């Protein structure tokens, strides 16, 4: 494989990993530490830069990531970027690990060169682990508060911030002029504990709790939470006379009634001392009433900032030092293998209970057998445990010095531990291929009934387990055949609850094909893929007929979803050849066909729900490509609306593109569209096509 090809493969792998871990993180179940995630993104950015990927294709530059439905979004005057980080895992060009001190001096060497100065005054501040916010004050009065969002556009939370009562709505003694101040909304630990004690279902941690609170549509009651904000930067100003250094800026803000961490800052001209301070500060961490996840090392002279500029993802005036998460040793008592809903076999560590970052840990996922082998984890070992994203326990590594003689390597199971069927491997995973495997049946039914899938009211995991164990339910359609009397006879069920479940089942029959497909737990079919398949094929019959043709290698069918030419995109966005093979084979299997027949039999709707698509004649069947910044809509919104109207959004321009929608600063796609003679339209024209005149 050539150099470039190798990089492309690595980039593709990174893309998959990042997507996966991002989804896990958002689902509240991160599997790797924030540091490890940052490293993936760092490497991704490095490769994407080397390969010259354009912004629209880059995972890290996709907007709309942190938008909450129902909130107005606005563009930031100055993008809210993330900070470059000193990372314990970074390596130099020859692959040697790079000490933090070397990374920091390399960073300062570049600044000195760029600025042509010898000595650089440094300021070190704590990095509070909260939610970034941008606050606009005009003539000293708070006009708007906006979340970081994707860095380019954020959600307007002015009402929510105002309601807190802890963030000044007026800056003391302020004259005319406008200011955009950056700060961090945070929940003081004592306030969080006090508030959490009043909740029936406690919040997981102050950071996520704070993020959730600030996205409450109704701000009433937010003043009782005790959430506050630290201010750390003036990002933009007009008509205001401001200090010329960071430490004076903090003082200036403080004089105007804004909370700053002035007492916590450290000033020096020595990089070594700055780093030492970061390391020493860890001890102080325990004594603070707020969570910090590291420190920020900044240049103090603001006059230098403008001369430094920024890359697309990091400003050049500062770098973050992240604290390593708490790590505790414990003994690995056993390795269990669990069977998931699509048959995936996952090794799970059974640990001697150990207290880490606030909770007792006794089990931890080991993710997959490749990972297990790479870390060379053996039963009886002393392992180090930490919490990823401070929530999900991880086995980080083995303390090999404590390994007992004769400890055996874990053998990847050749058969399913539950049903004994011979296991099969697919990429890095191992599966039990038996669709009637008892564990799979149970996990699948739990998933089918769950909120994300068929959302069957009253059918929680405990009830699913009972109907499997006591009423012999095996397949989703069996659920709909359950009688009220049988349900009423189960533990902790009465006639009333049984009737409620039955009503829930009746209601669920109309959820539509997308939900059904998601509920069947077909490998590689998540929520989005399920909806996209439903929107494209419309009915289960059409989908199954297509699956049969695809499996029979009908050229037209294969070409529709997985075009041979890599420059073209298939009818279903984001469906790669390999997943298509797997999905259509599984859909065409007798087991899945039987489930569909059963569902049809009990009256479950197997068509796409009318409400999910409202085809618009001018858009249906057309392919759109987006480039540049649109005046009002985000990329995610446009994609959603075009898809709902029956159109497609693709990432790159080809002769088959019908329209290129261009906004401000359009990229190379605009030029390509011109050279291919593709119609270029603006946002207003797109809205007109969508039949939206406003
Ligand atoms: P990250 O998102 O980890 O790249 O870090 C950047 C974020 O750190 C910013 O968006 C801020 O919200 C947050 N932050 C917290 N404290 C500070 C500080 N003292 N200076 C700059 N950023 C800070
Ligand atoms: Zn099995």
XYZ file of C-alpha atoms and ligand atoms in Angstrom:
718
model
C 0.000 0.000 0.000
C 1.289 3.458 -0.908
C 1.890 6.200 1.652
C -1.245 8.112 0.823
C -3.427 5.034 0.685
C -2.156 4.000 4.077
C -3.040 7.396 5.533
C -6.488 7.175 3.980
C -7.090 3.819 5.608
C -5.975 5.173 8.941
C -8.201 8.216 8.513
C -11.169 6.006 7.721
C -10.515 3.947 10.839
C -10.185 7.080 12.928
C -13.429 8.411 11.477
C -15.264 5.281 12.533
C -13.733 5.306 15.991
C -14.514 8.971 16.563
C -18.115 8.566 15.398
C -18.543 5.556 17.629
C -17.084 7.165 20.733
C -18.941 10.395 20.139
C -22.232 8.530 19.984
C -21.326 6.595 23.118
C -20.439 9.826 24.883
C -23.658 11.503 23.881
C -25.642 8.493 24.992
C -24.083 9.079 28.419
C -21.978 5.917 28.168
C -18.469 6.921 27.100
C -16.077 4.025 26.722
C -12.771 5.821 26.580
C -11.287 8.671 28.578
C -11.607 12.247 27.364
C -7.843 12.268 26.917
C -7.887 9.224 24.697
C -10.696 10.820 22.693
C -8.747 14.051 22.292
C -5.823 12.015 21.021
C -8.001 10.412 18.362
C -9.201 13.830 17.259
C -5.656 15.225 17.299
C -4.448 12.445 15.049
C -7.493 12.857 12.824
C -6.773 16.562 12.413
C -3.161 15.883 11.604
C -4.085 13.357 8.902
C -6.963 15.396 7.506
C -4.514 18.290 7.157
C -1.924 16.120 5.411
C -4.516 14.716 3.032
C -5.907 18.168 2.316
C -9.510 17.233 3.116
C -11.871 20.146 2.676
C -13.865 21.476 5.577
C -17.209 19.981 4.544
C -15.743 16.501 4.552
C -14.095 16.899 7.905
C -15.679 15.324 10.917
C -14.189 17.909 13.245
C -15.555 20.866 11.319
C -19.153 19.742 10.969
C -21.542 22.261 12.450
C -24.747 21.617 14.333
C -23.280 19.186 16.828
C -24.561 20.679 20.023
C -27.813 22.208 18.910
C -30.970 21.508 20.889
C -34.273 21.516 19.034
C -36.401 24.509 19.873
C -33.480 26.855 20.584
C -32.651 29.707 18.274
C -29.114 29.524 16.895
C -26.870 32.451 16.132
C -23.439 32.747 14.671
C -20.528 33.711 16.924
C -18.664 36.862 15.929
C -15.438 35.118 16.824
C -15.551 31.309 16.670
C -15.449 29.526 20.031
C -12.601 27.121 19.455
C -11.271 24.333 21.559
C -7.787 24.546 23.010
C -4.710 22.681 21.931
C -3.642 20.235 24.628
C -0.503 18.909 26.155
C -1.007 15.183 25.947
C 0.765 12.401 27.852
C 0.307 10.162 24.792
C 1.916 12.377 22.177
C 4.875 11.022 20.237
C 7.538 12.771 18.227
C 8.218 12.122 14.548
C 10.363 9.085 15.334
C 7.607 7.553 17.460
C 9.209 8.270 20.825
C 6.908 9.451 23.638
C 7.239 13.197 24.110
C 7.429 14.505 27.702
C 5.003 17.328 28.511
C 7.921 19.691 29.146
C 9.194 19.066 25.593
C 5.741 19.631 24.163
C 5.389 22.883 26.052
C 8.823 24.181 25.032
C 8.113 23.281 21.409
C 4.891 25.246 21.710
C 6.654 28.301 23.152
C 9.479 28.012 20.632
C 6.945 28.441 17.820
C 5.336 31.451 19.545
C 8.718 33.125 20.085
C 9.663 32.577 16.476
C 6.370 33.844 15.150
C 6.405 36.911 17.396
C 10.142 37.530 17.238
C 10.379 38.104 20.975
C 12.661 36.524 23.570
C 10.625 36.679 26.736
C 6.918 35.934 26.913
C 4.916 36.757 30.069
C 2.690 33.779 30.916
C -0.505 33.487 32.906
C -1.856 30.146 34.131
C -5.542 29.780 35.019
C -7.635 26.849 36.192
C -9.693 25.215 33.449
C -13.157 24.943 34.901
C -15.156 21.966 33.719
C -18.476 23.541 32.883
C -20.338 24.839 29.842
C -18.821 27.644 27.783
C -20.990 30.636 27.229
C -20.654 33.798 25.206
C -22.256 36.910 26.683
C -22.924 40.062 24.731
C -23.183 43.307 26.698
C -24.206 46.556 25.007
C -23.717 49.769 27.005
C -23.149 47.547 30.030
C -26.432 45.633 29.708
C -26.635 41.897 28.984
C -28.182 41.459 25.535
C -27.630 37.806 24.791
C -26.123 34.606 26.093
C -25.170 31.894 23.620
C -23.757 28.375 24.063
C -20.605 27.281 22.292
C -22.624 24.952 20.064
C -20.386 23.712 17.296
C -17.979 26.605 17.837
C -19.322 28.574 14.919
C -22.965 28.820 15.896
C -24.531 28.323 19.285
C -27.955 28.204 20.932
C -29.441 31.328 22.512
C -29.906 30.838 26.268
C -30.375 34.459 27.343
C -33.575 33.755 29.321
C -31.972 30.856 31.129
C -28.795 32.750 32.043
C -30.769 35.778 33.180
C -32.973 33.637 35.373
C -29.942 32.250 37.254
C -29.518 35.567 39.026
C -25.794 34.886 39.489
C -24.569 36.274 36.180
C -24.596 40.099 36.079
C -27.221 41.505 33.737
C -25.530 44.897 34.151
C -21.819 45.596 34.315
C -21.062 48.065 37.088
C -20.000 51.559 36.050
C -19.873 50.643 32.404
C -20.106 53.316 29.772
C -21.043 53.046 26.115
C -19.834 50.360 23.759
C -20.229 46.636 23.117
C -18.406 43.666 24.578
C -18.517 39.958 23.980
C -17.344 38.183 27.095
C -16.555 34.467 27.298
C -17.194 32.547 30.447
C -17.862 29.149 31.872
C -21.191 28.238 33.441
C -20.550 25.861 36.320
C -22.359 24.263 39.192
C -20.525 24.732 42.510
C -20.137 21.299 44.114
C -21.886 22.224 47.367
C -24.811 23.759 45.472
C -24.985 20.719 43.208
C -25.078 18.347 46.179
C -27.765 20.442 47.879
C -29.920 20.559 44.748
C -29.366 16.918 43.866
C -30.565 15.851 47.300
C -33.990 17.271 46.426
C -34.313 15.221 43.234
C -35.959 11.828 42.931
C -33.556 10.799 40.198
C -30.203 12.410 40.963
C -28.102 13.962 38.216
C -24.896 12.140 37.304
C -22.421 14.979 37.708
C -22.329 18.771 37.962
C -21.139 19.330 34.401
C -23.815 17.315 32.600
C -26.358 18.562 35.125
C -25.455 22.156 34.347
C -25.639 21.540 30.593
C -29.091 19.984 30.973
C -30.379 22.791 33.191
C -29.231 25.502 30.796
C -31.129 23.795 27.994
C -34.421 23.820 29.863
C -36.981 25.507 27.670
C -38.751 26.948 30.675
C -36.247 28.898 32.792
C -38.516 29.026 35.873
C -36.707 27.683 38.918
C -33.195 28.027 37.529
C -32.489 30.645 40.206
C -32.785 27.851 42.766
C -30.002 25.734 41.264
C -27.055 27.856 42.376
C -25.407 27.605 38.944
C -22.883 30.434 38.395
C -20.359 31.590 35.797
C -16.665 32.417 35.717
C -15.567 35.010 33.185
C -12.198 34.564 31.547
C -11.970 36.451 28.280
C -13.160 39.432 26.269
C -13.416 38.029 22.782
C -14.612 41.082 20.917
C -15.262 44.754 21.667
C -16.326 47.972 20.068
C -16.003 51.413 21.566
C -14.673 50.241 24.930
C -11.276 51.072 26.390
C -9.800 47.816 27.626
C -6.634 46.743 29.452
C -3.761 45.314 27.452
C -3.015 42.197 29.488
C -5.009 39.130 30.517
C -4.445 39.622 34.254
C -5.609 43.237 34.072
C -8.616 42.126 32.048
C -9.611 39.747 34.818
C -9.284 42.619 37.309
C -11.294 44.881 34.984
C -14.071 42.272 34.775
C -14.020 41.752 38.505
C -14.347 45.511 39.100
C -17.517 45.408 37.031
C -19.097 42.718 39.154
C -18.215 39.674 37.060
C -16.865 36.592 38.814
C -13.275 35.743 37.782
C -10.607 33.405 39.142
C -8.239 36.178 39.946
C -7.091 34.632 43.227
C -6.231 31.420 41.373
C -4.044 32.789 38.575
C -0.301 32.362 38.421
C 2.069 34.633 36.504
C 5.580 33.816 35.352
C 7.951 34.200 32.432
C 9.244 30.654 32.791
C 7.693 27.744 30.935
C 9.147 25.308 33.472
C 7.525 27.179 36.332
C 4.218 27.289 34.465
C 4.279 23.507 34.036
C 5.371 22.964 37.627
C 2.476 25.126 38.755
C 0.028 22.972 36.753
C 1.366 19.848 38.401
C 1.304 21.386 41.873
C -2.190 22.735 41.412
C -3.580 19.193 41.362
C -3.283 19.055 45.127
C -5.347 22.205 45.370
C -8.008 20.700 43.146
C -9.547 18.754 46.019
C -10.113 21.947 47.998
C -12.058 23.856 45.335
C -15.834 24.099 45.231
C -15.896 23.484 41.485
C -14.583 20.797 39.146
C -11.575 21.638 37.071
C -10.259 19.293 34.419
C -6.926 21.020 33.946
C -5.186 24.338 33.582
C -4.852 26.814 30.743
C -1.426 28.295 29.986
C -1.863 31.608 28.137
C 0.195 34.511 26.902
C -0.519 37.471 29.165
C 0.095 40.245 26.634
C -3.130 40.645 24.659
C -1.354 42.833 22.110
C 0.346 39.666 20.865
C -2.892 37.761 20.253
C -3.822 39.512 17.043
C -0.347 38.829 15.657
C -0.725 35.114 16.336
C -4.009 34.188 14.728
C -5.515 30.733 14.966
C -5.848 27.505 13.043
C -9.364 26.318 12.208
C -9.593 24.493 15.526
C -7.236 26.097 18.044
C -6.317 29.645 18.992
C -2.546 30.179 19.173
C -2.482 32.170 22.391
C -2.929 29.303 24.792
C -2.601 25.616 25.462
C -4.374 23.397 27.976
C -2.828 21.091 30.533
C -5.234 18.291 31.419
C -5.123 16.484 34.735
C -4.908 12.741 34.514
C -8.119 11.134 35.853
C -8.068 9.249 39.136
C -6.688 5.728 38.706
C -6.937 2.888 41.234
C -5.469 -0.612 41.300
C -7.691 -3.614 41.951
C -7.797 -7.327 41.207
C -9.438 -8.790 38.144
C -11.443 -11.702 39.544
C -12.871 -13.009 36.307
C -13.664 -12.236 32.695
C -17.270 -12.871 31.689
C -18.564 -12.864 28.145
C -21.906 -11.165 27.597
C -24.123 -11.565 24.532
C -25.648 -8.403 23.072
C -28.828 -7.858 21.067
C -27.192 -8.433 17.710
C -25.171 -11.341 19.054
C -21.994 -9.404 19.747
C -19.869 -11.124 22.376
C -18.304 -8.634 24.763
C -15.756 -9.410 27.464
C -16.628 -7.911 30.843
C -14.163 -7.530 33.720
C -15.386 -8.697 37.116
C -13.400 -6.671 39.634
C -12.744 -6.692 43.323
C -14.883 -3.661 44.256
C -12.863 -0.449 44.289
C -13.828 3.178 44.932
C -12.941 5.442 41.960
C -14.005 9.040 41.264
C -17.010 8.928 43.511
C -18.497 5.434 43.071
C -17.716 1.778 43.753
C -16.774 -0.143 40.645
C -17.109 -3.917 40.366
C -17.660 -4.483 36.624
C -16.179 -2.849 33.559
C -16.637 -3.508 29.869
C -13.462 -4.662 28.142
C -15.008 -3.616 24.796
C -13.760 -6.345 22.504
C -11.282 -9.186 22.292
C -8.764 -7.278 20.189
C -8.553 -4.638 22.903
C -8.318 -7.344 25.557
C -5.452 -9.001 23.746
C -3.661 -5.729 23.086
C -3.763 -4.843 26.767
C -2.880 -8.462 27.606
C -5.332 -8.631 30.487
C -5.419 -11.948 32.376
C -7.645 -13.272 35.151
C -5.914 -12.736 38.521
C -4.021 -9.670 37.311
C -3.805 -6.427 39.217
C -5.332 -3.847 36.886
C -5.649 -0.073 36.965
C -9.185 1.266 36.769
C -10.351 4.769 35.920
C -13.583 6.385 34.825
C -13.902 7.607 31.271
C -15.610 10.975 31.083
C -15.847 10.499 34.866
C -18.745 8.092 34.370
C -17.984 4.730 32.818
C -15.343 2.537 34.436
C -12.418 1.404 32.311
C -9.609 -1.068 32.768
C -6.711 1.073 31.606
C -3.785 -1.271 31.961
C -2.287 -4.207 33.760
C 0.364 -3.877 36.430
C 2.534 -6.640 35.007
C 4.963 -6.516 37.913
C 2.208 -8.001 40.064
C 1.287 -10.800 37.665
C 1.247 -14.263 39.232
C 3.320 -16.929 37.572
C 1.264 -19.091 35.287
C -1.507 -16.520 34.664
C -3.069 -17.628 31.397
C -3.961 -15.520 28.408
C -7.675 -15.196 27.849
C -8.827 -17.350 24.971
C -11.289 -15.754 22.556
C -14.433 -17.889 22.771
C -15.035 -20.214 19.845
C -18.640 -20.659 20.846
C -21.415 -18.586 22.372
C -21.300 -18.982 26.175
C -25.090 -19.077 26.312
C -26.244 -21.279 23.466
C -23.009 -22.967 22.426
C -23.331 -22.017 18.755
C -19.999 -21.648 16.976
C -18.988 -17.973 17.042
C -18.157 -15.966 13.908
C -15.764 -13.030 13.536
C -16.507 -9.833 11.698
C -13.766 -7.213 11.697
C -12.666 -6.803 15.295
C -15.852 -8.286 16.747
C -17.029 -11.810 17.520
C -20.688 -12.753 17.192
C -23.071 -15.536 18.129
C -24.847 -16.100 14.797
C -27.833 -17.903 16.306
C -30.853 -15.590 16.138
C -32.717 -17.756 18.655
C -29.905 -17.544 21.234
C -31.720 -16.917 24.571
C -29.540 -13.957 25.550
C -29.969 -12.348 22.160
C -33.711 -12.903 22.215
C -33.951 -11.180 25.583
C -31.685 -8.263 24.648
C -33.462 -7.782 21.323
C -36.886 -7.735 22.884
C -35.698 -5.261 25.509
C -34.405 -3.075 22.706
C -37.548 -3.522 20.590
C -39.756 -2.288 23.426
C -37.412 0.529 24.459
C -37.935 4.237 24.114
C -35.566 4.621 21.113
C -37.329 1.857 19.207
C -41.046 0.972 19.489
C -41.509 2.894 22.731
C -44.052 0.467 24.171
C -45.619 2.134 27.159
C -45.354 0.012 30.315
C -42.993 -2.561 28.783
C -39.764 -2.063 30.741
C -36.834 -4.485 31.001
C -38.210 -6.288 34.036
C -41.475 -7.018 32.275
C -39.700 -8.122 29.105
C -37.670 -10.600 31.153
C -40.861 -11.965 32.678
C -42.738 -12.413 29.406
C -39.692 -14.224 28.018
C -39.220 -16.468 31.044
C -42.837 -17.130 31.970
C -44.946 -16.569 28.875
C -42.578 -17.964 26.280
C -42.286 -14.819 24.164
C -39.497 -15.265 21.607
C -40.124 -12.855 18.783
C -41.341 -9.229 18.598
C -44.674 -10.291 17.100
C -45.306 -12.561 20.119
C -45.446 -9.406 22.238
C -48.505 -8.210 20.340
C -50.225 -11.548 20.877
C -50.015 -11.317 24.669
C -53.399 -11.485 26.391
C -54.380 -9.168 29.224
C -55.106 -12.110 31.512
C -51.702 -13.649 31.010
C -50.004 -10.311 31.630
C -52.086 -9.714 34.746
C -50.802 -12.939 36.262
C -47.167 -11.800 36.270
C -45.249 -10.508 39.310
C -46.079 -6.978 40.309
C -48.766 -6.707 37.633
C -52.472 -6.312 38.157
C -55.350 -6.161 35.757
C -54.986 -2.419 35.413
C -51.284 -2.448 34.581
C -51.883 -5.318 32.172
C -54.460 -3.250 30.353
C -52.102 -0.340 30.207
C -49.437 -2.551 28.620
C -51.955 -3.869 26.123
C -52.941 -0.312 25.223
C -49.250 0.548 24.886
C -48.827 -2.337 22.464
C -51.816 -1.240 20.400
C -50.450 2.268 20.177
C -46.979 1.044 19.210
C -48.378 -0.743 16.168
C -48.546 2.575 14.381
C -44.962 3.788 14.981
C -43.987 3.111 11.386
C -41.301 1.232 9.476
C -38.364 3.331 10.747
C -39.018 2.421 14.370
C -39.651 -1.220 13.496
C -36.351 -1.454 11.625
C -34.498 0.145 14.486
C -36.241 -2.225 16.891
C -35.121 -5.362 15.056
C -31.486 -4.713 16.029
C -30.124 -5.589 12.627
C -26.337 -5.137 12.739
C -25.223 -1.707 11.417
C -28.788 -0.375 11.517
C -29.033 2.321 14.170
C -31.658 4.990 14.548
C -30.578 7.133 11.588
C -29.963 4.247 9.206
C -33.360 2.782 10.104
C -35.112 6.064 9.340
C -33.176 6.512 6.103
C -33.974 2.995 4.904
C -37.634 3.496 5.746
C -37.760 6.843 3.982
C -36.176 5.407 0.866
C -37.991 2.073 0.554
C -41.310 3.206 2.071
C -42.578 -0.323 2.824
C -41.127 -3.480 4.317
C -42.151 -5.377 1.183
C -40.123 -3.083 -1.063
C -37.169 -3.287 1.312
C -37.237 -7.085 1.492
C -37.678 -7.411 -2.238
C -34.645 -5.186 -2.699
C -32.649 -7.160 -0.112
C -33.289 -10.357 -2.054
C -32.088 -8.738 -5.268
C -29.015 -7.325 -3.545
C -28.113 -10.707 -2.090
C -28.551 -12.283 -5.523
C -26.002 -9.691 -6.726
C -28.476 -8.018 -9.044
C -26.241 -5.339 -10.560
C -28.802 -2.585 -10.550
C -29.644 -3.160 -6.900
C -26.004 -3.168 -5.811
C -25.285 -0.078 -7.892
C -28.217 1.769 -6.279
C -26.846 1.648 -2.761
C -23.174 0.869 -3.281
C -21.927 2.380 -6.558
C -18.733 0.806 -7.865
C -17.205 4.204 -8.582
C -15.982 5.585 -5.287
C -16.663 9.140 -6.427
C -20.391 8.466 -6.497
C -22.657 8.139 -3.545
C -25.374 5.594 -3.063
C -29.049 6.272 -2.568
C -28.674 6.005 1.188
C -26.354 8.527 2.789
C -23.573 7.031 4.861
C -24.165 3.432 3.772
C -20.811 1.911 2.848
C -20.433 -1.252 0.795
C -19.427 -3.455 3.709
C -22.348 -2.447 5.911
C -24.719 -2.747 2.939
C -23.584 -6.355 2.420
C -24.171 -7.157 6.046
C -27.503 -5.311 6.352
C -29.168 -6.759 3.241
C -27.945 -10.276 3.973
C -29.425 -10.095 7.409
C -32.690 -8.584 6.175
C -32.953 -11.345 3.604
C -32.424 -14.108 6.173
C -35.328 -16.451 6.925
C -35.301 -15.374 10.584
C -35.832 -11.698 9.779
C -38.390 -12.436 7.066
C -40.317 -14.487 9.577
C -40.358 -11.610 12.050
C -41.677 -9.230 9.387
C -44.387 -11.705 8.417
C -45.313 -12.129 12.065
C -45.492 -8.380 12.601
C -47.690 -7.941 9.537
C -49.879 -10.720 10.862
C -50.576 -8.961 14.163
C -51.254 -5.648 12.422
C -48.038 -3.701 13.024
C -47.646 -1.007 10.385
C -44.709 -1.738 8.097
C -44.798 1.435 6.059
C -42.976 4.662 6.583
C -45.068 7.004 8.651
C -46.700 9.714 6.588
C -45.653 12.323 9.137
C -41.989 11.400 8.649
C -41.973 12.327 4.978
C -43.898 15.007 3.243
C -42.578 14.829 -0.243
C -42.141 18.077 -2.044
C -42.263 17.642 -5.796
C -39.386 20.020 -6.571
C -37.099 18.338 -4.075
C -38.034 14.643 -4.141
C -35.399 12.513 -5.837
C -33.012 15.449 -6.243
C -29.479 15.555 -4.876
C -28.266 18.636 -3.017
C -24.752 19.611 -1.968
C -24.158 22.307 0.632
C -21.218 24.683 0.739
C -20.380 27.770 2.782
C -22.346 29.296 5.633
C -26.055 29.812 5.067
C -27.629 32.936 6.557
C -30.200 31.252 8.805
C -30.159 27.468 8.548
C -27.532 25.107 9.913
C -26.249 22.243 7.835
C -28.118 19.760 10.028
C -31.400 21.610 9.583
C -31.038 21.789 5.826
C -30.208 18.087 5.660
C -33.232 17.181 7.748
C -35.620 19.277 5.708
C -34.314 18.131 2.357
C -34.521 14.496 3.453
C -38.025 14.921 4.826
C -39.073 16.355 1.473
C -37.722 13.279 -0.281
C -34.404 14.738 -1.455
C -30.841 13.704 -0.751
C -27.907 15.621 0.655
C -24.513 14.557 -0.550
C -21.026 15.601 0.489
C -19.456 16.107 -2.888
C -20.375 17.580 -6.243
C -20.685 15.370 -9.320
C -22.556 15.517 -12.590
C -25.457 13.839 -10.822
C -25.825 16.712 -8.362
C -28.997 18.698 -9.045
C -28.344 21.735 -6.883
C -25.446 23.232 -4.986
C -26.705 25.409 -2.160
C -24.082 28.077 -1.573
C -23.762 30.421 1.397
C -21.028 32.796 2.492
C -17.423 31.743 1.887
C -18.314 28.803 -0.315
C -15.506 26.299 -0.756
C -14.114 24.452 -3.734
C -17.486 22.786 -4.298
C -18.854 26.035 -5.626
C -16.145 26.157 -8.303
C -16.633 22.513 -9.132
C -20.368 23.094 -9.549
C -19.642 25.938 -11.945
C -17.251 23.893 -14.031
C -19.752 21.004 -14.233
C -22.632 23.335 -14.979
C -24.587 22.342 -11.862
C -27.258 24.836 -10.783
C -26.137 26.968 -7.856
C -28.820 28.370 -5.559
C -28.872 30.321 -2.313
C -30.764 29.633 0.885
C -33.799 31.669 -0.151
C -34.107 29.680 -3.369
C -33.815 26.435 -1.430
C -36.579 27.520 0.922
C -38.710 28.378 -2.096
C -38.125 24.879 -3.511
C -39.128 23.434 -0.162
C -42.322 25.429 -0.459
C -41.365 27.651 2.424
C -42.040 31.236 1.475
C -41.077 32.929 4.739
P -11.637 22.387 25.283
O -13.097 22.438 24.966
O -11.270 21.283 26.219
O -10.768 22.434 24.093
O -11.294 23.698 26.090
C -11.749 24.950 25.718
C -12.792 25.395 26.711
O -12.263 25.480 28.018
C -13.281 26.778 26.445
O -14.316 26.783 25.491
C -13.786 27.219 27.792
O -15.156 26.969 27.879
C -13.109 26.306 28.793
N -12.357 27.043 29.802
C -12.484 26.877 31.130
N -11.675 27.675 31.801
C -10.978 28.401 30.888
C -9.988 29.416 30.975
N -9.498 29.822 32.144
N -9.532 29.930 29.822
C -9.983 29.506 28.619
N -10.925 28.536 28.490
C -11.421 28.001 29.602
Zn -25.747 -17.598 21.515
